[in-house]
């Protein structure tokens, strides 16, 4: 009986030892797979996506309202400042008309005051000569001087009122302009999510257009901390789309981030570590067949040795 128990315990010990040995072997194998072999032509690997320099811009309105007309379509090329859509702006235009009338009225009030001041100054000059000759009293002279000063102050007040009216007019003109959505730069409309009659909210920002500027394509890649020291600006790289691993495009490192942050591109692969620190790397891409947002694998090549000088 004791021999049977000892045999069972021995078999159990072998099983436990084998289980832990297998786990250690798998971890070691996985870690070895993630390191770059010494004879590999690559110094690092990273995953990323295709983007455009400046990124995709989400265009939205600065004021609440209702879309009145849309002047562009998806895929259309646009110029900087081109009108993309207009919102209903009847109220804003009425306010602008009212403010313009107020400003014009304030300016017209200045004309009679200026005429009165010119007359008061002429009368003051005449009285100055008369008071020197003793024809009129000093009191009459003081009254004329005070009248000219009062009219001058009234002109200053009228000018201030005109400036206030002008500022109000500029504000209403700006409110009207906010009802017009324009292209921020030369580029292309990727997507149009606005139609006449659509309501727009600035509380929960309503995206009207997805816009890409006319800038070169780039690849945004996350490099793990252990690879950062091996990747240099100017290094060549191979860019392989996840959707078609048979294709390979060339790229060059143009910028390496100086900040380590948490990994942002979480993958579905259970063997992929997501709790690692990464830095963003920007690569120039010459191939236009790549699609914005496409996920890619980037292989960073070793720098080529310079030929020996003779």
Coordinates of C-alpha atoms in Angstrom, one line a residue:
X1 CA 0.0 0.0 0.0
X2 CA 2.8 2.4 0.9
X3 CA 4.5 1.7 -2.4
X4 CA 1.4 2.6 -4.3
X5 CA 1.1 5.9 -2.4
X6 CA 4.7 6.7 -2.9
X7 CA 4.3 6.0 -6.6
X8 CA 1.3 8.3 -6.9
X9 CA 3.1 11.1 -5.0
X10 CA 6.1 10.7 -7.3
X11 CA 3.9 10.9 -10.4
X12 CA 2.2 14.0 -9.0
X13 CA 5.5 15.6 -8.3
X14 CA 6.7 14.9 -11.8
X15 CA 3.5 16.4 -13.2
X16 CA 3.7 19.6 -11.2
X17 CA 7.4 20.0 -12.0
X18 CA 6.7 19.5 -15.7
X19 CA 3.9 22.0 -15.6
X20 CA 6.1 24.8 -14.1
X21 CA 9.0 23.9 -16.4
X22 CA 6.7 24.1 -19.4
X23 CA 5.4 27.5 -18.3
X24 CA 8.9 28.8 -17.8
X25 CA 9.9 27.5 -21.2
X26 CA 6.9 29.3 -22.9
X27 CA 7.8 32.6 -21.2
X28 CA 11.4 32.3 -22.2
X29 CA 10.4 31.4 -25.8
X30 CA 8.0 34.3 -26.0
X31 CA 10.5 36.8 -24.7
X32 CA 13.2 35.5 -27.1
X33 CA 10.7 35.9 -30.0
X34 CA 10.2 39.5 -29.1
X35 CA 13.9 40.4 -29.1
X36 CA 15.6 41.2 -32.4
X37 CA 18.1 38.5 -33.4
X38 CA 21.7 39.6 -33.7
X39 CA 21.8 38.7 -37.4
X40 CA 18.6 40.4 -38.3
X41 CA 18.7 43.3 -40.7
X42 CA 16.3 45.2 -38.4
X43 CA 17.0 46.9 -35.1
X44 CA 13.4 47.4 -33.9
X45 CA 9.8 46.7 -34.7
X46 CA 6.7 48.8 -34.1
X47 CA 3.0 49.0 -34.9
X48 CA 1.2 52.0 -36.0
X49 CA -1.2 53.5 -38.5
X50 CA -1.1 55.7 -41.6
X51 CA -1.9 59.3 -41.0
X52 CA -1.4 62.7 -42.6
X53 CA 0.9 65.4 -41.3
X54 CA -1.3 67.6 -39.2
X55 CA -3.9 64.8 -38.7
X56 CA -7.5 64.5 -39.7
X57 CA -9.4 67.6 -38.7
X58 CA -12.9 67.4 -37.3
X59 CA -14.7 70.6 -38.5
X60 CA -17.7 71.8 -36.4
X61 CA -19.6 74.9 -35.8
X62 CA -18.9 77.6 -33.2
X63 CA -22.6 78.4 -32.6
X64 CA -25.8 76.4 -32.3
X65 CA -28.2 76.5 -35.2
X66 CA -29.6 74.7 -38.2
X67 CA -27.8 73.9 -41.4
X68 CA -29.2 75.9 -44.3
X69 CA -27.1 74.7 -47.2
X70 CA -24.1 72.4 -47.9
X71 CA -21.8 73.5 -50.7
X72 CA -19.3 70.6 -50.9
X73 CA -19.4 66.8 -51.3
X74 CA -17.3 63.9 -49.9
X75 CA -14.0 63.5 -51.7
X76 CA -14.1 67.1 -53.0
X77 CA -10.9 69.2 -53.1
X78 CA -11.3 72.6 -51.4
X79 CA -9.2 75.7 -51.0
X80 CA -8.4 77.6 -47.8
X81 CA -11.3 79.8 -46.8
X82 CA -13.7 78.1 -49.2
X83 CA -17.3 78.0 -47.8
X84 CA -18.3 74.4 -46.9
X85 CA -21.7 75.1 -45.5
X86 CA -23.9 77.8 -44.2
X87 CA -26.3 77.8 -41.2
X88 CA -29.5 79.8 -40.8
X89 CA -28.4 83.3 -40.0
X90 CA -31.5 85.4 -40.3
X91 CA -31.4 86.6 -36.6
X92 CA -27.7 87.4 -36.8
X93 CA -28.2 89.4 -40.0
X94 CA -31.1 91.4 -38.5
X95 CA -28.9 92.2 -35.5
X96 CA -26.1 93.3 -37.8
X97 CA -28.5 95.6 -39.7
X98 CA -29.7 97.1 -36.5
X99 CA -26.1 97.6 -35.2
X100 CA -25.1 99.2 -38.5
X101 CA -28.0 101.7 -38.2
X102 CA -27.0 102.5 -34.6
X103 CA -23.5 103.2 -35.8
X104 CA -24.6 105.4 -38.7
X105 CA -26.9 107.4 -36.3
X106 CA -24.0 107.9 -33.8
X107 CA -21.8 109.2 -36.6
X108 CA -24.4 111.6 -37.8
X109 CA -24.8 113.1 -34.4
X110 CA -21.2 114.2 -34.6
X111 CA -21.8 116.5 -37.6
X112 CA -23.9 119.2 -35.9
X113 CA -21.7 119.1 -32.8
X114 CA -18.7 119.8 -34.9
X115 CA -20.5 122.7 -36.6
X116 CA -21.5 124.1 -33.2
X117 CA -17.9 123.8 -32.0
X118 CA -16.6 125.7 -35.0
X119 CA -19.1 128.5 -34.4
X120 CA -18.3 128.6 -30.7
X121 CA -14.6 128.9 -31.5
X122 CA -15.2 131.7 -34.0
X123 CA -17.3 133.6 -31.4
X124 CA -14.7 133.0 -28.8
X125 CA -12.0 134.6 -31.0
X126 CA -14.2 137.6 -31.7
X127 CA -14.9 138.1 -27.9
X128 CA -11.2 137.7 -27.2
X129 CA -10.5 140.9 -29.2
X130 CA -13.5 142.7 -27.7
X131 CA -12.6 141.9 -24.1
X132 CA -9.0 143.2 -24.8
X133 CA -10.5 146.5 -26.0
X134 CA -12.9 146.6 -23.0
X135 CA -16.0 146.5 -25.1
X136 CA -17.5 143.4 -23.3
X137 CA -17.1 142.2 -19.8
X138 CA -14.9 139.3 -18.6
X139 CA -18.1 137.4 -17.6
X140 CA -19.3 137.4 -21.3
X141 CA -15.9 136.1 -22.3
X142 CA -16.0 133.3 -19.7
X143 CA -19.4 132.3 -20.9
X144 CA -18.3 132.0 -24.5
X145 CA -15.2 130.0 -23.4
X146 CA -17.3 127.6 -21.3
X147 CA -19.7 127.1 -24.2
X148 CA -16.9 126.0 -26.5
X149 CA -15.5 123.6 -23.9
X150 CA -18.9 122.1 -23.3
X151 CA -19.4 121.5 -27.0
X152 CA -16.0 119.9 -27.2
X153 CA -16.8 117.5 -24.4
X154 CA -20.1 116.6 -26.1
X155 CA -18.2 115.7 -29.2
X156 CA -15.9 113.4 -27.1
X157 CA -19.0 111.7 -25.6
X158 CA -20.5 111.3 -29.1
X159 CA -17.3 109.8 -30.4
X160 CA -17.3 107.3 -27.5
X161 CA -20.9 106.4 -28.3
X162 CA -19.9 105.9 -31.9
X163 CA -17.0 103.6 -30.9
X164 CA -19.4 101.5 -28.8
X165 CA -21.8 101.3 -31.7
X166 CA -18.9 100.3 -34.0
X167 CA -17.8 97.6 -31.6
X168 CA -21.4 96.2 -31.5
X169 CA -21.5 96.2 -35.3
X170 CA -18.2 94.3 -35.5
X171 CA -19.6 91.8 -33.0
X172 CA -22.7 91.2 -35.0
X173 CA -20.6 90.8 -38.2
X174 CA -18.6 88.2 -36.4
X175 CA -21.7 86.4 -35.3
X176 CA -22.8 86.3 -39.0
X177 CA -19.4 84.9 -40.0
X178 CA -19.6 82.2 -37.3
X179 CA -22.7 80.8 -39.2
X180 CA -20.4 80.1 -42.2
X181 CA -18.1 77.0 -42.0
X182 CA -15.0 77.4 -44.1
X183 CA -12.0 75.2 -45.0
X184 CA -9.1 75.9 -42.7
X185 CA -6.5 75.1 -45.4
X186 CA -6.2 73.5 -48.8
X187 CA -7.3 69.9 -48.6
X188 CA -10.0 67.4 -49.2
X189 CA -13.3 66.5 -47.5
X190 CA -13.1 63.0 -46.3
X191 CA -16.7 62.8 -44.9
X192 CA -19.7 65.0 -44.8
X193 CA -22.1 64.5 -41.9
X194 CA -24.3 67.6 -42.5
X195 CA -27.4 68.1 -44.5
X196 CA -29.9 71.0 -44.9
X197 CA -32.1 71.0 -41.8
X198 CA -29.7 69.3 -39.5
X199 CA -29.5 70.8 -36.0
X200 CA -26.1 71.7 -34.6
X201 CA -25.2 71.8 -31.0
X202 CA -22.1 73.2 -29.3
X203 CA -22.8 71.6 -26.0
X204 CA -22.4 68.1 -27.5
X205 CA -20.1 69.1 -30.3
X206 CA -21.6 68.2 -33.7
X207 CA -18.9 67.1 -36.2
X208 CA -19.9 68.4 -39.7
X209 CA -16.9 67.4 -41.8
X210 CA -13.8 65.3 -41.6
X211 CA -11.1 67.2 -43.4
X212 CA -7.5 66.3 -44.4
X213 CA -5.0 69.0 -45.3
X214 CA -2.8 68.8 -48.4
X215 CA 0.1 67.4 -46.5
X216 CA 2.3 64.3 -47.0
X217 CA 1.3 61.0 -45.6
X218 CA 3.1 59.7 -42.5
X219 CA 3.1 56.7 -40.4
X220 CA 2.6 57.1 -36.6
X221 CA 4.3 54.2 -34.9
X222 CA 4.7 53.3 -31.2
X223 CA 8.2 52.1 -30.3
X224 CA 8.7 50.2 -27.1
X225 CA 11.1 51.6 -24.6
X226 CA 13.7 48.9 -25.1
X227 CA 14.0 49.8 -28.9
X228 CA 14.2 53.6 -28.6
X229 CA 18.0 53.8 -28.3
X230 CA 18.3 51.8 -31.5
X231 CA 16.1 54.0 -33.7
X232 CA 17.6 57.2 -35.1
X233 CA 16.2 60.1 -37.1
X234 CA 16.9 59.4 -40.8
X235 CA 16.8 55.6 -40.4
X236 CA 15.2 53.6 -43.2
X237 CA 12.2 51.4 -42.5
X238 CA 9.9 48.9 -44.1
X239 CA 6.1 49.5 -43.8
X240 CA 3.9 46.4 -44.1
X241 CA 0.1 46.8 -44.0
X242 CA -1.7 44.4 -41.7
X243 CA -4.3 43.8 -44.4
X244 CA -1.8 42.6 -47.0
X245 CA 1.5 41.4 -45.6
X246 CA 2.8 40.6 -49.1
X247 CA 3.2 44.3 -49.8
X248 CA 6.1 46.4 -48.4
X249 CA 6.6 50.1 -48.6
X250 CA 9.6 52.2 -47.7
X251 CA 9.7 55.0 -45.1
X252 CA 12.2 57.1 -43.2
X253 CA 12.2 58.3 -39.6
X254 CA 11.7 62.0 -39.4
X255 CA 10.8 62.5 -35.7
X256 CA 11.1 60.5 -32.4
X257 CA 9.0 61.5 -29.4
X258 CA 10.9 62.5 -26.2
X259 CA 8.0 61.3 -24.0
X260 CA 7.3 57.8 -22.8
X261 CA 3.6 57.0 -22.3
X262 CA 1.2 54.1 -22.1
X263 CA 0.7 52.0 -25.2
X264 CA -2.3 53.3 -27.1
X265 CA -2.8 50.7 -29.8
X266 CA -4.2 47.7 -27.9
X267 CA -4.2 44.6 -30.0
X268 CA -6.5 41.5 -29.7
X269 CA -3.5 39.2 -29.6
X270 CA -3.3 37.7 -26.1
X271 CA 0.4 37.3 -26.4
X272 CA 0.9 41.0 -27.0
X273 CA 2.0 43.0 -24.0
X274 CA -0.1 46.1 -23.5
X275 CA 1.4 47.3 -20.2
X276 CA 4.6 48.7 -21.8
X277 CA 5.8 52.3 -22.2
X278 CA 6.2 53.5 -25.7
X279 CA 7.3 56.7 -27.6
X280 CA 5.7 57.9 -30.8
X281 CA 7.8 57.8 -33.9
X282 CA 6.9 59.7 -37.2
X283 CA 7.9 58.2 -40.5
X284 CA 7.6 59.8 -43.9
X285 CA 5.8 57.7 -46.5
X286 CA 6.3 58.0 -50.2
X287 CA 3.6 55.6 -51.3
X288 CA 0.1 57.1 -51.9
X289 CA -1.6 53.7 -52.2
X290 CA -1.8 53.4 -48.5
X291 CA -5.1 54.3 -46.9
X292 CA -5.5 56.8 -44.0
X293 CA -6.1 54.9 -40.8
X294 CA -4.6 51.7 -42.1
X295 CA -2.7 49.7 -39.5
X296 CA 0.8 48.7 -40.3
X297 CA 3.8 46.9 -39.0
X298 CA 7.1 48.9 -39.3
X299 CA 10.5 47.3 -39.3
X300 CA 13.4 49.6 -38.6
X301 CA 16.5 48.8 -40.6
X302 CA 20.0 48.8 -39.2
X303 CA 22.1 51.9 -40.4
X304 CA 24.3 51.0 -43.3
X305 CA 28.0 51.1 -42.5
X306 CA 29.9 53.9 -44.1
X307 CA 32.6 52.8 -46.6
X308 CA 36.1 53.0 -45.3
X309 CA 38.0 56.0 -46.6
X310 CA 41.2 55.3 -48.5

